Amino acid sequence: MLKIGLTGGIASGKSVVASRLAELGAVLVDADALARDVVEPGTPGLARVVESFGADMLDAGGRLDRARLGAVVFGNPTQLAVLNDVIHPLVRAAAAGIIASAPDGAIVVQDIPLLVETGQGSNFHLVLVVDAPDDVRIARMLEHRGMTREEAVSRMAAQAARADRLAAADVVLDNSGSLDALLAQVNGLWADRLVPFTDNLRRGVRAARAGTAVLSVPQMDWPARAARLGSRILAAAPDEILAVDHVGSTAVPGLAAKDVIDLQVAVSDLNAADRIAPLLAAAGFPAVPGAGFDTPKPTDPDPTQWQKRFHANADPGRAVNVHVRSVGSSGWRYALLFRDWLRNDPEAAALYEDHKRALTEQFAGTKGTHAYAEAKEPWFTDVAWPRMDGWAARTGWQPPSYASRIPRP
């Protein structure tokens, strides 16, 4: 199934998006609704709340007096932590039950107000953030919820900052305009990304990519994208993966590149790479057949040192290459050295960019990027390899050590 995390600040319009996704066919898991359900009269959750906060948290009918409880915990981190320790495990268990009963191939949307605050982003294939400027949200709270400005600002301050939510987002749905505009974004996301993503997951195939090689100007969010993707990959197999490193052109600040995130997944050996293959596929990165090696370099011709496993994105909304390599192998070392050489030698980065631009012009309009990739390969061997190896010798460069994370027999 495709797992979507949905969040947004108060008065952002998150509930509207959740409802529309459910109308389109998603299985909706509403954390707020579950939080109410688990403290209904007669539930163990309500009994634990009373045990923790006293019987005066109940109204005359024996139901939870939410306003009274809110007054106790709001602005009091200690009391809020006590309440969360009661409610959150119950909500997670209830959510797990709904997810377990979802049909194969379902798109499951978990509506979680505190998704960012609780660091749950790596649990999902995508995080959707419904966003609106602070002044728009304040105006909505004043108009529709009867709050004072001070109350609205206080509620917003109790949540993650807007910038933090946006940093956690794979998709931002802009709700600064009309309702129709917001729903149009949701409809487009469903048809163009979520449905094909689900189909690719079901079939275990990578998403189709653009047919020609096109260089993009450097994107400021490439490192953040890589970090989000890396955290998901690591979460998929934490006992086998030693590290996930951002490599390739998008890992070099200021370098023009194809808009493709390259990640190197370090494992102890290729047996581990094969063990995690189905886990990476389930996380949205299926294996790509026939791409299990890199080109050996003249000073290190042993082909076994350049073997790897290659995965790519099932998500049609972003291009990702995942190179799974053994720690200590020549291919693993080369990827890290190449990145660090370009990061630290502006002349080398400019040389590489000029080479890529020349090839992009040469293969402009050529269907497929295979010819472009093949044409680049001699440059890596004949030009880059001796220069970067010399740079490593001069500077004393060494690859990172993952020894503390390598599993022991």
Short mmCIF file of C-alpha atoms in Angstrom, two decimals:
data_model
loop_
_atom_site.label_atom_id
_atom_site.label_comp_id
_atom_site.label_asym_id
_atom_site.label_seq_id
_atom_site.Cartn_x
_atom_site.Cartn_y
_atom_site.Cartn_z
CA MET A 1 0.00 0.00 0.00
CA LEU A 2 0.99 3.62 -0.43
CA LYS A 3 1.39 5.34 2.93
CA ILE A 4 0.77 9.09 3.03
CA GLY A 5 1.31 11.34 6.02
CA LEU A 6 -0.93 14.42 5.99
CA THR A 7 -0.36 17.39 8.26
CA GLY A 8 -0.73 21.15 8.50
CA GLY A 9 -0.96 23.89 11.07
CA ILE A 10 -4.21 24.89 12.72
CA ALA A 11 -6.66 26.49 10.26
CA SER A 12 -4.53 25.47 7.30
CA GLY A 13 -7.31 23.46 5.64
CA LYS A 14 -5.95 20.00 6.41
CA SER A 15 -9.39 18.56 7.14
CA VAL A 16 -10.67 19.68 3.74
CA VAL A 17 -7.79 17.89 2.05
CA ALA A 18 -8.33 14.76 4.14
CA SER A 19 -12.02 14.66 3.23
CA ARG A 20 -11.31 15.09 -0.45
CA LEU A 21 -8.70 12.32 -0.46
CA ALA A 22 -11.22 10.02 1.23
CA GLU A 23 -13.81 10.92 -1.42
CA LEU A 24 -11.30 10.01 -4.12
CA GLY A 25 -10.81 6.58 -2.55
CA ALA A 26 -8.13 6.84 0.09
CA VAL A 27 -8.35 4.93 3.37
CA LEU A 28 -8.31 7.76 5.90
CA VAL A 29 -6.82 7.37 9.37
CA ASP A 30 -7.77 10.48 11.34
CA ALA A 31 -5.58 10.82 14.44
CA ASP A 32 -7.86 13.46 15.98
CA ALA A 33 -10.94 11.28 15.55
CA LEU A 34 -9.13 8.29 17.01
CA ALA A 35 -7.92 10.40 19.94
CA ARG A 36 -11.57 11.11 20.71
CA ASP A 37 -12.63 7.52 20.25
CA VAL A 38 -10.05 6.07 22.64
CA VAL A 39 -11.39 8.15 25.55
CA GLU A 40 -15.09 7.48 25.05
CA PRO A 41 -16.98 6.39 28.18
CA GLY A 42 -16.15 2.85 29.21
CA THR A 43 -12.78 2.77 27.43
CA PRO A 44 -9.46 1.97 29.11
CA GLY A 45 -8.22 5.28 27.74
CA LEU A 46 -10.75 7.32 29.68
CA ALA A 47 -10.03 5.31 32.82
CA ARG A 48 -6.32 6.14 32.49
CA VAL A 49 -7.05 9.83 31.97
CA VAL A 50 -9.11 9.88 35.14
CA GLU A 51 -6.37 8.01 36.96
CA SER A 52 -3.78 10.55 35.82
CA PHE A 53 -5.77 13.79 36.12
CA GLY A 54 -8.67 13.10 38.46
CA ALA A 55 -12.39 12.47 38.24
CA ASP A 56 -13.10 16.20 37.86
CA MET A 57 -12.00 15.81 34.20
CA LEU A 58 -15.42 14.25 33.57
CA ASP A 59 -18.63 16.15 32.89
CA ALA A 60 -21.99 15.38 34.52
CA GLY A 61 -22.68 12.66 31.96
CA GLY A 62 -19.42 10.86 32.62
CA ARG A 63 -17.76 12.00 29.40
CA LEU A 64 -14.38 13.64 29.14
CA ASP A 65 -14.57 17.41 29.63
CA ARG A 66 -12.14 18.35 26.89
CA ALA A 67 -12.13 22.04 27.68
CA ARG A 68 -11.22 21.37 31.32
CA LEU A 69 -8.50 18.89 30.39
CA GLY A 70 -7.18 21.29 27.77
CA ALA A 71 -6.88 24.03 30.36
CA VAL A 72 -4.74 21.71 32.48
CA VAL A 73 -2.33 20.57 29.78
CA PHE A 74 -2.13 23.55 27.45
CA GLY A 75 1.08 25.45 28.13
CA ASN A 76 2.20 22.82 30.66
CA PRO A 77 4.74 20.50 28.98
CA THR A 78 4.86 18.11 31.94
CA GLN A 79 1.13 17.56 32.05
CA LEU A 80 0.93 17.38 28.28
CA ALA A 81 3.56 14.64 28.28
CA VAL A 82 1.49 12.66 30.78
CA LEU A 83 -1.57 12.96 28.56
CA ASN A 84 0.40 12.01 25.45
CA ASP A 85 1.75 8.93 27.20
CA VAL A 86 -1.85 7.84 27.72
CA ILE A 87 -3.34 8.79 24.35
CA HIS A 88 -0.62 8.26 21.75
CA PRO A 89 -0.10 4.48 22.21
CA LEU A 90 -3.85 3.94 22.03
CA VAL A 91 -4.15 6.05 18.88
CA ARG A 92 -1.23 4.24 17.25
CA ALA A 93 -2.80 0.86 18.04
CA ALA A 94 -6.16 1.94 16.63
CA ALA A 95 -4.49 3.34 13.51
CA ALA A 96 -2.54 0.12 13.04
CA GLY A 97 -5.80 -1.83 13.10
CA ILE A 98 -7.31 0.32 10.35
CA ILE A 99 -4.18 0.06 8.23
CA ALA A 100 -3.98 -3.70 8.66
CA SER A 101 -7.52 -4.06 7.37
CA ALA A 102 -6.94 -1.86 4.31
CA PRO A 103 -7.13 -3.73 0.99
CA ASP A 104 -4.05 -4.50 -1.08
CA GLY A 105 -3.05 -1.56 -3.24
CA ALA A 106 -4.80 0.96 -1.02
CA ILE A 107 -3.70 4.56 -0.63
CA VAL A 108 -3.68 5.06 3.13
CA VAL A 109 -3.69 8.65 4.35
CA GLN A 110 -2.86 9.27 7.99
CA ASP A 111 -4.07 12.69 9.11
CA ILE A 112 -1.63 13.57 11.91
CA PRO A 113 -1.62 17.14 13.28
CA LEU A 114 1.69 16.63 15.10
CA LEU A 115 3.45 14.61 12.42
CA VAL A 116 6.37 17.03 12.21
CA GLU A 117 6.60 17.59 15.94
CA THR A 118 6.79 13.85 16.58
CA GLY A 119 9.28 13.15 13.77
CA GLN A 120 7.17 10.60 11.92
CA GLY A 121 8.01 11.65 8.36
CA SER A 122 10.24 8.66 7.59
CA ASN A 123 7.28 6.32 8.21
CA PHE A 124 5.57 7.40 4.99
CA HIS A 125 6.16 7.27 1.26
CA LEU A 126 5.15 10.92 1.07
CA VAL A 127 4.42 13.71 3.52
CA LEU A 128 1.75 16.18 2.41
CA VAL A 129 1.66 19.56 4.11
CA VAL A 130 -1.34 21.85 3.74
CA ASP A 131 -0.01 25.38 4.00
CA ALA A 132 -1.32 28.91 4.32
CA PRO A 133 0.40 32.11 5.50
CA ASP A 134 0.16 32.84 9.22
CA ASP A 135 -1.99 35.95 8.74
CA VAL A 136 -4.49 33.96 6.66
CA ARG A 137 -4.73 31.27 9.31
CA ILE A 138 -5.18 33.82 12.08
CA ALA A 139 -7.98 35.49 10.13
CA ARG A 140 -9.72 32.13 9.70
CA MET A 141 -9.50 31.36 13.41
CA LEU A 142 -10.96 34.73 14.28
CA GLU A 143 -13.76 34.44 11.75
CA HIS A 144 -14.71 30.77 11.94
CA ARG A 145 -13.62 29.66 15.42
CA GLY A 146 -14.45 32.72 17.46
CA MET A 147 -10.92 33.05 18.86
CA THR A 148 -9.22 36.23 19.88
CA ARG A 149 -6.01 37.15 18.11
CA GLU A 150 -4.04 36.26 21.24
CA GLU A 151 -5.66 32.82 21.41
CA ALA A 152 -4.99 32.18 17.72
CA VAL A 153 -1.34 33.18 18.00
CA SER A 154 -0.95 31.05 21.12
CA ARG A 155 -2.39 27.99 19.37
CA MET A 156 -0.03 28.46 16.44
CA ALA A 157 2.96 28.89 18.75
CA ALA A 158 2.19 25.53 20.37
CA GLN A 159 2.71 23.78 17.02
CA ALA A 160 5.74 23.37 14.79
CA ALA A 161 6.88 26.51 13.04
CA ARG A 162 5.63 26.90 9.49
CA ALA A 163 9.20 26.69 8.17
CA ASP A 164 9.72 23.34 9.91
CA ARG A 165 6.56 21.89 8.37
CA LEU A 166 7.56 23.05 4.91
CA ALA A 167 11.02 21.53 5.38
CA ALA A 168 9.40 18.17 6.15
CA ALA A 169 7.09 18.28 3.12
CA ASP A 170 7.38 16.19 -0.01
CA VAL A 171 4.29 17.93 -1.34
CA VAL A 172 2.99 21.36 -0.30
CA LEU A 173 -0.67 22.09 -0.96
CA ASP A 174 -1.20 25.84 -1.03
CA ASN A 175 -4.41 26.89 0.70
CA SER A 176 -3.91 30.65 0.60
CA GLY A 177 -6.62 31.01 -2.06
CA SER A 178 -10.05 29.59 -2.78
CA LEU A 179 -11.49 26.23 -1.81
CA ASP A 180 -11.80 25.30 -5.48
CA ALA A 181 -8.10 26.01 -5.99
CA LEU A 182 -7.17 23.74 -3.09
CA LEU A 183 -9.40 20.90 -4.29
CA ALA A 184 -7.95 21.19 -7.79
CA GLN A 185 -4.48 20.64 -6.34
CA VAL A 186 -5.68 17.56 -4.46
CA ASN A 187 -7.37 16.14 -7.56
CA GLY A 188 -4.25 16.66 -9.63
CA LEU A 189 -2.02 15.11 -7.00
CA TRP A 190 -4.26 12.06 -6.80
CA ALA A 191 -4.42 11.45 -10.54
CA ASP A 192 -0.89 12.41 -11.53
CA ARG A 193 1.15 11.12 -8.62
CA LEU A 194 -0.59 9.02 -5.98
CA VAL A 195 -2.41 6.60 -8.29
CA PRO A 196 0.59 5.90 -10.55
CA PHE A 197 2.88 5.68 -7.52
CA THR A 198 0.60 3.01 -6.07
CA ASP A 199 0.55 1.13 -9.37
CA ASN A 200 4.35 1.19 -9.59
CA LEU A 201 4.62 -0.11 -6.04
CA ARG A 202 2.21 -2.94 -6.82
CA ARG A 203 4.17 -3.95 -9.93
CA GLY A 204 7.58 -3.35 -8.36
CA VAL A 205 8.80 -1.08 -11.16
CA ARG A 206 10.50 2.29 -11.35
CA ALA A 207 8.59 5.31 -12.56
CA ALA A 208 9.04 6.45 -16.14
CA ARG A 209 11.46 9.32 -16.64
CA ALA A 210 11.82 12.15 -19.12
CA GLY A 211 13.23 11.03 -22.41
CA THR A 212 16.09 13.50 -22.74
CA ALA A 213 18.97 14.68 -20.57
CA VAL A 214 18.31 18.19 -19.32
CA LEU A 215 20.51 20.08 -16.87
CA SER A 216 18.80 22.05 -14.15
CA VAL A 217 20.16 25.11 -12.42
CA PRO A 218 21.27 24.18 -8.88
CA GLN A 219 18.26 23.70 -6.60
CA MET A 220 18.48 24.86 -3.00
CA ASP A 221 16.30 22.00 -1.82
CA TRP A 222 18.39 19.15 -3.25
CA PRO A 223 20.16 18.48 0.10
CA ALA A 224 16.86 18.56 2.01
CA ARG A 225 15.25 16.20 -0.47
CA ALA A 226 18.18 13.83 -0.17
CA ALA A 227 17.98 13.92 3.62
CA ARG A 228 14.26 13.06 3.63
CA LEU A 229 14.74 10.23 1.17
CA GLY A 230 17.76 8.95 3.05
CA SER A 231 15.85 8.82 6.32
CA ARG A 232 13.13 6.70 4.68
CA ILE A 233 15.65 4.32 3.20
CA LEU A 234 17.45 3.95 6.52
CA ALA A 235 14.14 3.37 8.30
CA ALA A 236 13.32 0.60 5.84
CA ALA A 237 16.24 -1.59 6.97
CA PRO A 238 17.96 -0.05 10.01
CA ASP A 239 19.68 -3.30 10.99
CA GLU A 240 21.36 -3.77 7.60
CA ILE A 241 22.07 -0.27 6.30
CA LEU A 242 25.21 1.33 7.67
CA ALA A 243 24.72 4.77 6.13
CA VAL A 244 22.95 6.65 3.37
CA ASP A 245 25.05 9.32 1.66
CA HIS A 246 24.00 11.98 -0.83
CA VAL A 247 26.36 11.59 -3.80
CA GLY A 248 26.43 12.65 -7.43
CA SER A 249 26.03 16.08 -8.95
CA THR A 250 23.10 17.22 -6.80
CA ALA A 251 25.33 16.74 -3.73
CA VAL A 252 27.74 19.43 -4.99
CA PRO A 253 26.57 22.97 -4.11
CA GLY A 254 26.31 25.27 -7.11
CA LEU A 255 26.74 22.55 -9.74
CA ALA A 256 24.21 22.33 -12.56
CA ALA A 257 22.79 18.83 -12.79
CA LYS A 258 19.94 16.68 -13.93
CA ASP A 259 17.19 16.96 -11.34
CA VAL A 260 17.97 13.49 -9.99
CA ILE A 261 18.93 12.70 -6.40
CA ASP A 262 21.68 10.07 -6.17
CA LEU A 263 21.97 8.21 -2.87
CA GLN A 264 24.60 5.68 -1.91
CA VAL A 265 23.44 3.04 0.56
CA ALA A 266 26.34 1.46 2.42
CA VAL A 267 25.99 -2.18 3.47
CA SER A 268 28.42 -4.72 4.84
CA ASP A 269 28.33 -6.87 1.68
CA LEU A 270 26.16 -7.60 -1.33
CA ASN A 271 24.34 -10.38 0.51
CA ALA A 272 22.97 -7.64 2.75
CA ALA A 273 22.10 -5.65 -0.38
CA ASP A 274 20.04 -8.58 -1.64
CA ARG A 275 18.33 -9.02 1.72
CA ILE A 276 17.16 -5.42 1.82
CA ALA A 277 16.01 -5.35 -1.80
CA PRO A 278 12.34 -6.14 -1.02
CA LEU A 279 12.38 -3.67 1.87
CA LEU A 280 13.66 -0.89 -0.40
CA ALA A 281 11.02 -1.81 -2.96
CA ALA A 282 8.27 -1.56 -0.33
CA ALA A 283 9.66 1.83 0.69
CA GLY A 284 9.26 3.05 -2.89
CA PHE A 285 12.61 2.14 -4.46
CA PRO A 286 12.35 -1.06 -6.55
CA ALA A 287 15.43 -2.78 -7.95
CA VAL A 288 16.37 -2.06 -11.55
CA PRO A 289 17.51 -5.22 -13.38
CA GLY A 290 20.73 -5.17 -15.37
CA ALA A 291 22.40 -2.31 -13.53
CA GLY A 292 24.57 -4.21 -11.06
CA PHE A 293 28.00 -2.80 -11.71
CA ASP A 294 30.09 0.33 -12.30
CA THR A 295 32.90 0.66 -14.81
CA PRO A 296 36.25 -0.43 -13.27
CA LYS A 297 39.06 2.10 -13.33
CA PRO A 298 42.48 1.23 -14.86
CA THR A 299 44.33 1.28 -11.55
CA ASP A 300 41.67 -0.91 -9.93
CA PRO A 301 40.42 -3.30 -12.63
CA ASP A 302 38.93 -6.04 -10.41
CA PRO A 303 35.25 -6.09 -11.49
CA THR A 304 34.11 -7.54 -8.16
CA GLN A 305 35.14 -4.26 -6.53
CA TRP A 306 32.66 -2.37 -8.71
CA GLN A 307 29.58 -4.51 -8.20
CA LYS A 308 26.48 -2.98 -6.66
CA ARG A 309 22.71 -3.21 -6.55
CA PHE A 310 20.75 -0.41 -8.19
CA HIS A 311 17.29 0.81 -7.25
CA ALA A 312 15.20 3.76 -8.42
CA ASN A 313 12.05 5.67 -7.58
CA ALA A 314 8.55 4.26 -7.98
CA ASP A 315 7.27 7.77 -7.26
CA PRO A 316 6.60 9.59 -10.55
CA GLY A 317 7.01 12.93 -8.79
CA ARG A 318 10.78 12.77 -8.28
CA ALA A 319 13.76 10.98 -9.81
CA VAL A 320 16.01 9.08 -7.40
CA ASN A 321 18.92 6.72 -8.04
CA VAL A 322 19.84 4.41 -5.16
CA HIS A 323 23.26 2.75 -5.42
CA VAL A 324 23.67 -0.03 -2.85
CA ARG A 325 27.38 -0.74 -2.41
CA SER A 326 29.58 -2.64 0.01
CA VAL A 327 31.59 -0.55 2.45
CA GLY A 328 35.24 -0.60 1.40
CA SER A 329 34.55 -1.51 -2.22
CA SER A 330 36.12 0.58 -4.94
CA GLY A 331 32.75 1.71 -6.24
CA TRP A 332 31.71 2.90 -2.77
CA ARG A 333 34.99 4.79 -2.33
CA TYR A 334 34.83 6.34 -5.81
CA ALA A 335 31.35 7.82 -5.27
CA LEU A 336 32.38 9.52 -2.04
CA LEU A 337 35.73 10.70 -3.35
CA PHE A 338 34.22 12.11 -6.54
CA ARG A 339 31.66 14.09 -4.53
CA ASP A 340 34.20 15.47 -2.07
CA TRP A 341 36.69 16.32 -4.82
CA LEU A 342 34.07 18.39 -6.65
CA ARG A 343 32.91 20.03 -3.44
CA ASN A 344 36.42 21.15 -2.56
CA ASP A 345 37.91 21.93 -5.97
CA PRO A 346 35.96 24.65 -7.85
CA GLU A 347 38.11 24.15 -10.95
CA ALA A 348 37.19 20.47 -11.03
CA ALA A 349 33.49 21.25 -10.60
CA ALA A 350 33.62 23.79 -13.44
CA LEU A 351 35.41 21.26 -15.65
CA TYR A 352 32.77 18.64 -14.99
CA GLU A 353 29.92 21.07 -15.59
CA ASP A 354 31.41 22.14 -18.93
CA HIS A 355 31.69 18.50 -19.93
CA LYS A 356 28.06 17.83 -19.03
CA ARG A 357 26.82 20.90 -20.88
CA ALA A 358 28.70 19.88 -24.01
CA LEU A 359 27.15 16.42 -23.90
CA THR A 360 23.70 17.82 -23.19
CA GLU A 361 23.96 19.92 -26.33
CA GLN A 362 25.30 16.97 -28.30
CA PHE A 363 22.42 14.71 -27.28
CA ALA A 364 19.68 17.36 -27.24
CA GLY A 365 16.46 15.79 -28.38
CA THR A 366 17.85 12.27 -28.23
CA LYS A 367 15.26 9.92 -26.83
CA GLY A 368 16.45 8.32 -23.65
CA THR A 369 19.39 9.29 -21.48
CA HIS A 370 21.40 6.10 -21.95
CA ALA A 371 23.53 7.59 -24.75
CA TYR A 372 24.25 10.64 -22.61
CA ALA A 373 25.31 8.46 -19.67
CA GLU A 374 27.51 6.26 -21.84
CA ALA A 375 29.22 9.29 -23.38
CA LYS A 376 30.08 10.62 -19.93
CA GLU A 377 31.78 7.44 -18.80
CA PRO A 378 35.19 7.89 -20.50
CA TRP A 379 35.56 11.27 -18.80
CA PHE A 380 35.20 9.63 -15.38
CA THR A 381 37.97 7.18 -16.23
CA ASP A 382 40.38 9.27 -18.29
CA VAL A 383 39.98 12.74 -16.76
CA ALA A 384 38.35 12.54 -13.34
CA TRP A 385 40.01 9.41 -11.95
CA PRO A 386 43.67 10.54 -12.06
CA ARG A 387 42.86 14.06 -10.91
CA MET A 388 40.66 13.07 -7.99
CA ASP A 389 43.04 10.32 -6.92
CA GLY A 390 45.86 12.86 -6.92
CA TRP A 391 43.72 15.27 -4.92
CA ALA A 392 43.03 12.56 -2.34
CA ALA A 393 46.76 11.84 -2.00
CA ARG A 394 47.63 15.53 -1.58
CA THR A 395 44.92 16.26 0.97
CA GLY A 396 44.97 12.99 2.88
CA TRP A 397 41.30 12.38 2.08
CA GLN A 398 39.80 9.25 3.59
CA PRO A 399 36.28 7.86 3.24
CA PRO A 400 34.04 7.88 6.32
CA SER A 401 34.24 5.02 8.77
CA TYR A 402 31.07 3.12 9.54
CA ALA A 403 32.85 0.56 11.71
CA SER A 404 30.65 1.18 14.74
CA ARG A 405 27.58 0.27 12.70
CA ILE A 406 28.90 -2.80 10.87
CA PRO A 407 27.07 -5.85 12.27
CA ARG A 408 29.34 -8.31 14.02
CA PRO A 409 28.98 -12.10 13.64
#
